[in-house]
Amino acid sequence: MGQACTCKLQARLADLDAASSVRGLVVGRPHPLRGDRIGQFALDLEGGKRLVFKAANEPVPLKNDGSIDWSQATKVCIIFVRDYHD
């Protein structure tokens, strides 16, 4: 993974711990994923690698249109750390 990526991963994990919800994240280009990764969220790390996670609230908070309400997602489950474009 490399030292730079490891440092960014540690920082993003600290950001997740400190945020009141996923929408509270501001660093790492936080963004919901689309296509076959719908329902997942990603934070950029280093060299194309991403920290990818999903909401772990029970029940998962949803908007009226059925999409995840990330402003209400207060718990996450990490799915993987890698470049999902490979």
mmCIF file of N, CA and C in Angstrom:
data_model
loop_
_atom_site.group_PDB
_atom_site.id
_atom_site.type_symbol
_atom_site.label_atom_id
_atom_site.label_comp_id
_atom_site.label_asym_id
_atom_site.label_seq_id
_atom_site.Cartn_x
_atom_site.Cartn_y
_atom_site.Cartn_z
ATOM 1 N N MET A 1 0.830 -1.191 0.000
ATOM 2 C CA MET A 1 0.000 0.000 0.000
ATOM 3 C C MET A 1 0.873 1.253 0.000
ATOM 4 N N GLY A 2 1.986 1.228 0.674
ATOM 5 C CA GLY A 2 2.889 2.371 0.703
ATOM 6 C C GLY A 2 2.621 3.301 1.873
ATOM 7 N N GLN A 3 3.659 4.023 2.270
ATOM 8 C CA GLN A 3 3.568 4.885 3.442
ATOM 9 C C GLN A 3 2.601 6.043 3.243
ATOM 10 N N ALA A 4 2.625 6.695 2.080
ATOM 11 C CA ALA A 4 1.740 7.837 1.836
ATOM 12 C C ALA A 4 0.278 7.414 1.893
ATOM 13 N N CYS A 5 -0.047 6.278 1.284
ATOM 14 C CA CYS A 5 -1.422 5.783 1.295
ATOM 15 C C CYS A 5 -1.836 5.382 2.711
ATOM 16 N N THR A 6 -0.926 4.757 3.450
ATOM 17 C CA THR A 6 -1.213 4.356 4.823
ATOM 18 C C THR A 6 -1.501 5.574 5.695
ATOM 19 N N CYS A 7 -0.730 6.635 5.522
ATOM 20 C CA CYS A 7 -0.960 7.862 6.289
ATOM 21 C C CYS A 7 -2.319 8.470 5.961
ATOM 22 N N LYS A 8 -2.672 8.488 4.674
ATOM 23 C CA LYS A 8 -3.977 9.031 4.289
ATOM 24 C C LYS A 8 -5.107 8.150 4.806
ATOM 25 N N LEU A 9 -4.925 6.840 4.785
ATOM 26 C CA LEU A 9 -5.936 5.932 5.316
ATOM 27 C C LEU A 9 -6.152 6.204 6.800
ATOM 28 N N GLN A 10 -5.087 6.350 7.553
ATOM 29 C CA GLN A 10 -5.219 6.650 8.981
ATOM 30 C C GLN A 10 -5.963 7.963 9.190
ATOM 31 N N ALA A 11 -5.660 8.964 8.376
ATOM 32 C CA ALA A 11 -6.335 10.254 8.489
ATOM 33 C C ALA A 11 -7.813 10.138 8.138
ATOM 34 N N ARG A 12 -8.150 9.398 7.072
ATOM 35 C CA ARG A 12 -9.560 9.253 6.686
ATOM 36 C C ARG A 12 -10.339 8.463 7.737
ATOM 37 N N LEU A 13 -9.710 7.455 8.353
ATOM 38 C CA LEU A 13 -10.379 6.711 9.423
ATOM 39 C C LEU A 13 -10.639 7.622 10.619
ATOM 40 N N ALA A 14 -9.695 8.502 10.937
ATOM 41 C CA ALA A 14 -9.902 9.474 12.015
ATOM 42 C C ALA A 14 -11.024 10.442 11.651
ATOM 43 N N ASP A 15 -11.088 10.852 10.378
ATOM 44 C CA ASP A 15 -12.171 11.729 9.922
ATOM 45 C C ASP A 15 -13.523 11.047 10.088
ATOM 46 N N LEU A 16 -13.601 9.772 9.706
ATOM 47 C CA LEU A 16 -14.849 9.019 9.865
ATOM 48 C C LEU A 16 -15.259 8.957 11.328
ATOM 49 N N ASP A 17 -14.304 8.726 12.191
ATOM 50 C CA ASP A 17 -14.580 8.628 13.623
ATOM 51 C C ASP A 17 -15.080 9.960 14.183
ATOM 52 N N ALA A 18 -14.541 11.068 13.690
ATOM 53 C CA ALA A 18 -14.890 12.390 14.207
ATOM 54 C C ALA A 18 -16.180 12.961 13.623
ATOM 55 N N ALA A 19 -16.576 12.520 12.438
ATOM 56 C CA ALA A 19 -17.752 13.086 11.760
ATOM 57 C C ALA A 19 -19.043 12.631 12.429
ATOM 58 N N SER A 20 -20.011 13.531 12.498
ATOM 59 C CA SER A 20 -21.310 13.164 13.069
ATOM 60 C C SER A 20 -22.150 12.344 12.091
ATOM 61 N N SER A 21 -21.851 12.472 10.805
ATOM 62 C CA SER A 21 -22.494 11.658 9.770
ATOM 63 C C SER A 21 -21.556 11.612 8.567
ATOM 64 N N VAL A 22 -21.868 10.767 7.617
ATOM 65 C CA VAL A 22 -21.040 10.672 6.415
ATOM 66 C C VAL A 22 -21.018 12.010 5.679
ATOM 67 N N ARG A 23 -22.126 12.732 5.667
ATOM 68 C CA ARG A 23 -22.176 14.038 5.000
ATOM 69 C C ARG A 23 -21.257 15.052 5.673
ATOM 70 N N GLY A 24 -20.828 14.794 6.899
ATOM 71 C CA GLY A 24 -19.911 15.688 7.597
ATOM 72 C C GLY A 24 -18.476 15.572 7.134
ATOM 73 N N LEU A 25 -18.188 14.613 6.279
ATOM 74 C CA LEU A 25 -16.827 14.437 5.770
ATOM 75 C C LEU A 25 -16.520 15.512 4.735
ATOM 76 N N VAL A 26 -15.335 16.102 4.826
ATOM 77 C CA VAL A 26 -14.983 17.159 3.875
ATOM 78 C C VAL A 26 -13.674 16.878 3.137
ATOM 79 N N VAL A 27 -12.823 16.008 3.655
ATOM 80 C CA VAL A 27 -11.515 15.734 3.064
ATOM 81 C C VAL A 27 -11.551 14.384 2.351
ATOM 82 N N GLY A 28 -10.788 14.244 1.290
ATOM 83 C CA GLY A 28 -10.714 12.973 0.579
ATOM 84 C C GLY A 28 -11.728 12.845 -0.540
ATOM 85 N N ARG A 29 -12.264 13.980 -0.991
ATOM 86 C CA ARG A 29 -13.265 13.990 -2.072
ATOM 87 C C ARG A 29 -14.373 12.967 -1.818
ATOM 88 N N PRO A 30 -15.075 13.114 -0.679
ATOM 89 C CA PRO A 30 -16.129 12.150 -0.355
ATOM 90 C C PRO A 30 -17.216 12.138 -1.430
ATOM 91 N N HIS A 31 -17.614 10.920 -1.850
ATOM 92 C CA HIS A 31 -18.626 10.840 -2.904
ATOM 93 C C HIS A 31 -19.346 9.490 -2.879
ATOM 94 N N PRO A 32 -20.677 9.529 -3.100
ATOM 95 C CA PRO A 32 -21.419 8.276 -3.247
ATOM 96 C C PRO A 32 -21.073 7.646 -4.588
ATOM 97 N N LEU A 33 -21.067 6.334 -4.623
ATOM 98 C CA LEU A 33 -20.730 5.615 -5.853
ATOM 99 C C LEU A 33 -21.988 5.289 -6.643
ATOM 100 N N ARG A 34 -21.803 4.951 -7.914
ATOM 101 C CA ARG A 34 -22.924 4.672 -8.815
ATOM 102 C C ARG A 34 -22.722 3.322 -9.477
ATOM 103 N N GLY A 35 -23.646 3.005 -10.345
ATOM 104 C CA GLY A 35 -23.544 1.765 -11.120
ATOM 105 C C GLY A 35 -23.607 0.540 -10.231
ATOM 106 N N ASP A 36 -22.662 -0.387 -10.416
ATOM 107 C CA ASP A 36 -22.690 -1.619 -9.624
ATOM 108 C C ASP A 36 -22.219 -1.397 -8.186
ATOM 109 N N ARG A 37 -21.852 -0.169 -7.851
ATOM 110 C CA ARG A 37 -21.441 0.165 -6.483
ATOM 111 C C ARG A 37 -22.445 1.097 -5.807
ATOM 112 N N ILE A 38 -23.654 1.196 -6.338
ATOM 113 C CA ILE A 38 -24.679 2.041 -5.729
ATOM 114 C C ILE A 38 -24.918 1.572 -4.296
ATOM 115 N N GLY A 39 -25.080 2.522 -3.393
ATOM 116 C CA GLY A 39 -25.235 2.206 -1.975
ATOM 117 C C GLY A 39 -23.918 2.230 -1.222
ATOM 118 N N GLN A 40 -22.831 2.490 -1.955
ATOM 119 C CA GLN A 40 -21.510 2.582 -1.338
ATOM 120 C C GLN A 40 -20.998 4.015 -1.460
ATOM 121 N N PHE A 41 -20.030 4.342 -0.623
ATOM 122 C CA PHE A 41 -19.462 5.685 -0.554
ATOM 123 C C PHE A 41 -17.951 5.542 -0.575
ATOM 124 N N ALA A 42 -17.237 6.508 -1.136
ATOM 125 C CA ALA A 42 -15.778 6.393 -1.236
ATOM 126 C C ALA A 42 -15.079 7.669 -0.799
ATOM 127 N N LEU A 43 -13.879 7.469 -0.279
ATOM 128 C CA LEU A 43 -12.952 8.550 0.033
ATOM 129 C C LEU A 43 -11.652 8.260 -0.708
ATOM 130 N N ASP A 44 -11.104 9.268 -1.365
ATOM 131 C CA ASP A 44 -9.833 9.105 -2.069
ATOM 132 C C ASP A 44 -8.693 8.973 -1.073
ATOM 133 N N LEU A 45 -7.743 8.124 -1.411
ATOM 134 C CA LEU A 45 -6.536 7.966 -0.610
ATOM 135 C C LEU A 45 -5.343 8.438 -1.437
ATOM 136 N N GLU A 46 -4.569 7.515 -1.989
ATOM 137 C CA GLU A 46 -3.352 7.845 -2.729
ATOM 138 C C GLU A 46 -3.219 6.900 -3.912
ATOM 139 N N GLY A 47 -2.752 7.415 -5.041
ATOM 140 C CA GLY A 47 -2.467 6.569 -6.191
ATOM 141 C C GLY A 47 -3.668 5.820 -6.736
ATOM 142 N N GLY A 48 -4.848 6.441 -6.702
ATOM 143 C CA GLY A 48 -6.055 5.802 -7.220
ATOM 144 C C GLY A 48 -6.768 4.903 -6.226
ATOM 145 N N LYS A 49 -6.189 4.687 -5.079
ATOM 146 C CA LYS A 49 -6.837 3.836 -4.072
ATOM 147 C C LYS A 49 -7.942 4.614 -3.375
ATOM 148 N N ARG A 50 -8.986 3.885 -2.993
ATOM 149 C CA ARG A 50 -10.134 4.470 -2.306
ATOM 150 C C ARG A 50 -10.459 3.654 -1.061
ATOM 151 N N LEU A 51 -10.992 4.343 -0.070
ATOM 152 C CA LEU A 51 -11.599 3.704 1.089
ATOM 153 C C LEU A 51 -13.085 3.641 0.765
ATOM 154 N N VAL A 52 -13.621 2.446 0.589
ATOM 155 C CA VAL A 52 -15.016 2.270 0.190
ATOM 156 C C VAL A 52 -15.782 1.647 1.351
ATOM 157 N N PHE A 53 -16.949 2.222 1.630
ATOM 158 C CA PHE A 53 -17.755 1.743 2.750
ATOM 159 C C PHE A 53 -19.236 1.875 2.430
ATOM 160 N N LYS A 54 -20.056 1.296 3.300
ATOM 161 C CA LYS A 54 -21.512 1.402 3.168
ATOM 162 C C LYS A 54 -22.082 1.816 4.513
ATOM 163 N N ALA A 55 -23.302 2.296 4.502
ATOM 164 C CA ALA A 55 -23.978 2.660 5.748
ATOM 165 C C ALA A 55 -24.247 1.393 6.548
ATOM 166 N N ALA A 56 -24.025 1.474 7.861
ATOM 167 C CA ALA A 56 -24.232 0.310 8.720
ATOM 168 C C ALA A 56 -25.330 0.545 9.750
ATOM 169 N N ASN A 57 -26.046 1.665 9.629
ATOM 170 C CA ASN A 57 -27.172 1.897 10.523
ATOM 171 C C ASN A 57 -28.236 0.841 10.277
ATOM 172 N N GLU A 58 -28.960 0.472 11.301
ATOM 173 C CA GLU A 58 -30.096 -0.451 11.166
ATOM 174 C C GLU A 58 -31.344 0.247 11.667
ATOM 175 N N PRO A 59 -32.282 0.565 10.817
ATOM 176 C CA PRO A 59 -32.249 0.382 9.364
ATOM 177 C C PRO A 59 -31.376 1.459 8.703
ATOM 178 N N VAL A 60 -30.962 1.187 7.482
ATOM 179 C CA VAL A 60 -30.196 2.169 6.711
ATOM 180 C C VAL A 60 -31.119 3.353 6.429
ATOM 181 N N PRO A 61 -30.680 4.584 6.743
ATOM 182 C CA PRO A 61 -31.538 5.751 6.505
ATOM 183 C C PRO A 61 -31.714 6.014 5.008
ATOM 184 N N LEU A 62 -32.955 6.168 4.596
ATOM 185 C CA LEU A 62 -33.264 6.372 3.177
ATOM 186 C C LEU A 62 -34.000 7.681 2.959
ATOM 187 N N LYS A 63 -33.799 8.259 1.782
ATOM 188 C CA LYS A 63 -34.561 9.424 1.344
ATOM 189 C C LYS A 63 -35.875 8.934 0.738
ATOM 190 N N ASN A 64 -36.766 9.859 0.430
ATOM 191 C CA ASN A 64 -38.052 9.498 -0.174
ATOM 192 C C ASN A 64 -37.897 8.766 -1.498
ATOM 193 N N ASP A 65 -36.813 9.051 -2.239
ATOM 194 C CA ASP A 65 -36.604 8.391 -3.534
ATOM 195 C C ASP A 65 -35.951 7.014 -3.399
ATOM 196 N N GLY A 66 -35.680 6.584 -2.164
ATOM 197 C CA GLY A 66 -35.097 5.264 -1.928
ATOM 198 C C GLY A 66 -33.581 5.243 -1.858
ATOM 199 N N SER A 67 -32.944 6.377 -2.169
ATOM 200 C CA SER A 67 -31.480 6.437 -2.066
ATOM 201 C C SER A 67 -31.073 6.626 -0.602
ATOM 202 N N ILE A 68 -29.824 6.329 -0.307
ATOM 203 C CA ILE A 68 -29.340 6.440 1.068
ATOM 204 C C ILE A 68 -29.227 7.907 1.465
ATOM 205 N N ASP A 69 -29.709 8.225 2.649
ATOM 206 C CA ASP A 69 -29.587 9.571 3.203
ATOM 207 C C ASP A 69 -28.280 9.632 3.985
ATOM 208 N N TRP A 70 -27.213 10.020 3.298
ATOM 209 C CA TRP A 70 -25.886 10.020 3.913
ATOM 210 C C TRP A 70 -25.775 11.022 5.050
ATOM 211 N N SER A 71 -26.667 12.010 5.105
ATOM 212 C CA SER A 71 -26.634 12.964 6.220
ATOM 213 C C SER A 71 -27.112 12.317 7.515
ATOM 214 N N GLN A 72 -27.796 11.177 7.409
ATOM 215 C CA GLN A 72 -28.279 10.443 8.580
ATOM 216 C C GLN A 72 -27.479 9.171 8.843
ATOM 217 N N ALA A 73 -26.541 8.866 7.974
ATOM 218 C CA ALA A 73 -25.712 7.662 8.145
ATOM 219 C C ALA A 73 -24.622 7.961 9.167
ATOM 220 N N THR A 74 -24.752 7.380 10.346
ATOM 221 C CA THR A 74 -23.826 7.651 11.446
ATOM 222 C C THR A 74 -22.911 6.470 11.752
ATOM 223 N N LYS A 75 -23.149 5.344 11.104
ATOM 224 C CA LYS A 75 -22.312 4.153 11.261
ATOM 225 C C LYS A 75 -21.953 3.648 9.876
ATOM 226 N N VAL A 76 -20.715 3.151 9.727
ATOM 227 C CA VAL A 76 -20.296 2.618 8.435
ATOM 228 C C VAL A 76 -19.630 1.263 8.602
ATOM 229 N N CYS A 77 -19.655 0.501 7.522
ATOM 230 C CA CYS A 77 -18.954 -0.776 7.423
ATOM 231 C C CYS A 77 -17.983 -0.646 6.252
ATOM 232 N N ILE A 78 -16.696 -0.779 6.529
ATOM 233 C CA ILE A 78 -15.692 -0.660 5.476
ATOM 234 C C ILE A 78 -15.718 -1.919 4.619
ATOM 235 N N ILE A 79 -15.814 -1.722 3.318
ATOM 236 C CA ILE A 79 -15.884 -2.833 2.372
ATOM 237 C C ILE A 79 -14.493 -3.196 1.872
ATOM 238 N N PHE A 80 -13.723 -2.196 1.434
ATOM 239 C CA PHE A 80 -12.362 -2.466 0.982
ATOM 240 C C PHE A 80 -11.569 -1.178 0.853
ATOM 241 N N VAL A 81 -10.259 -1.349 0.726
ATOM 242 C CA VAL A 81 -9.333 -0.274 0.388
ATOM 243 C C VAL A 81 -8.548 -0.765 -0.820
ATOM 244 N N ARG A 82 -8.799 -0.152 -1.984
ATOM 245 C CA ARG A 82 -8.088 -0.507 -3.215
ATOM 246 C C ARG A 82 -8.553 0.418 -4.328
ATOM 247 N N ASP A 83 -7.984 0.250 -5.504
ATOM 248 C CA ASP A 83 -8.422 0.989 -6.682
ATOM 249 C C ASP A 83 -9.511 0.164 -7.352
ATOM 250 N N TYR A 84 -10.762 0.591 -7.246
ATOM 251 C CA TYR A 84 -11.869 -0.192 -7.802
ATOM 252 C C TYR A 84 -11.974 -0.056 -9.313
ATOM 253 N N HIS A 85 -11.119 0.734 -9.931
ATOM 254 C CA HIS A 85 -11.114 0.843 -11.393
ATOM 255 C C HIS A 85 -10.264 -0.249 -12.041
ATOM 256 N N ASP A 86 -9.460 -0.955 -11.241
ATOM 257 C CA ASP A 86 -8.613 -2.042 -11.776
ATOM 258 C C ASP A 86 -9.434 -3.267 -12.100
#
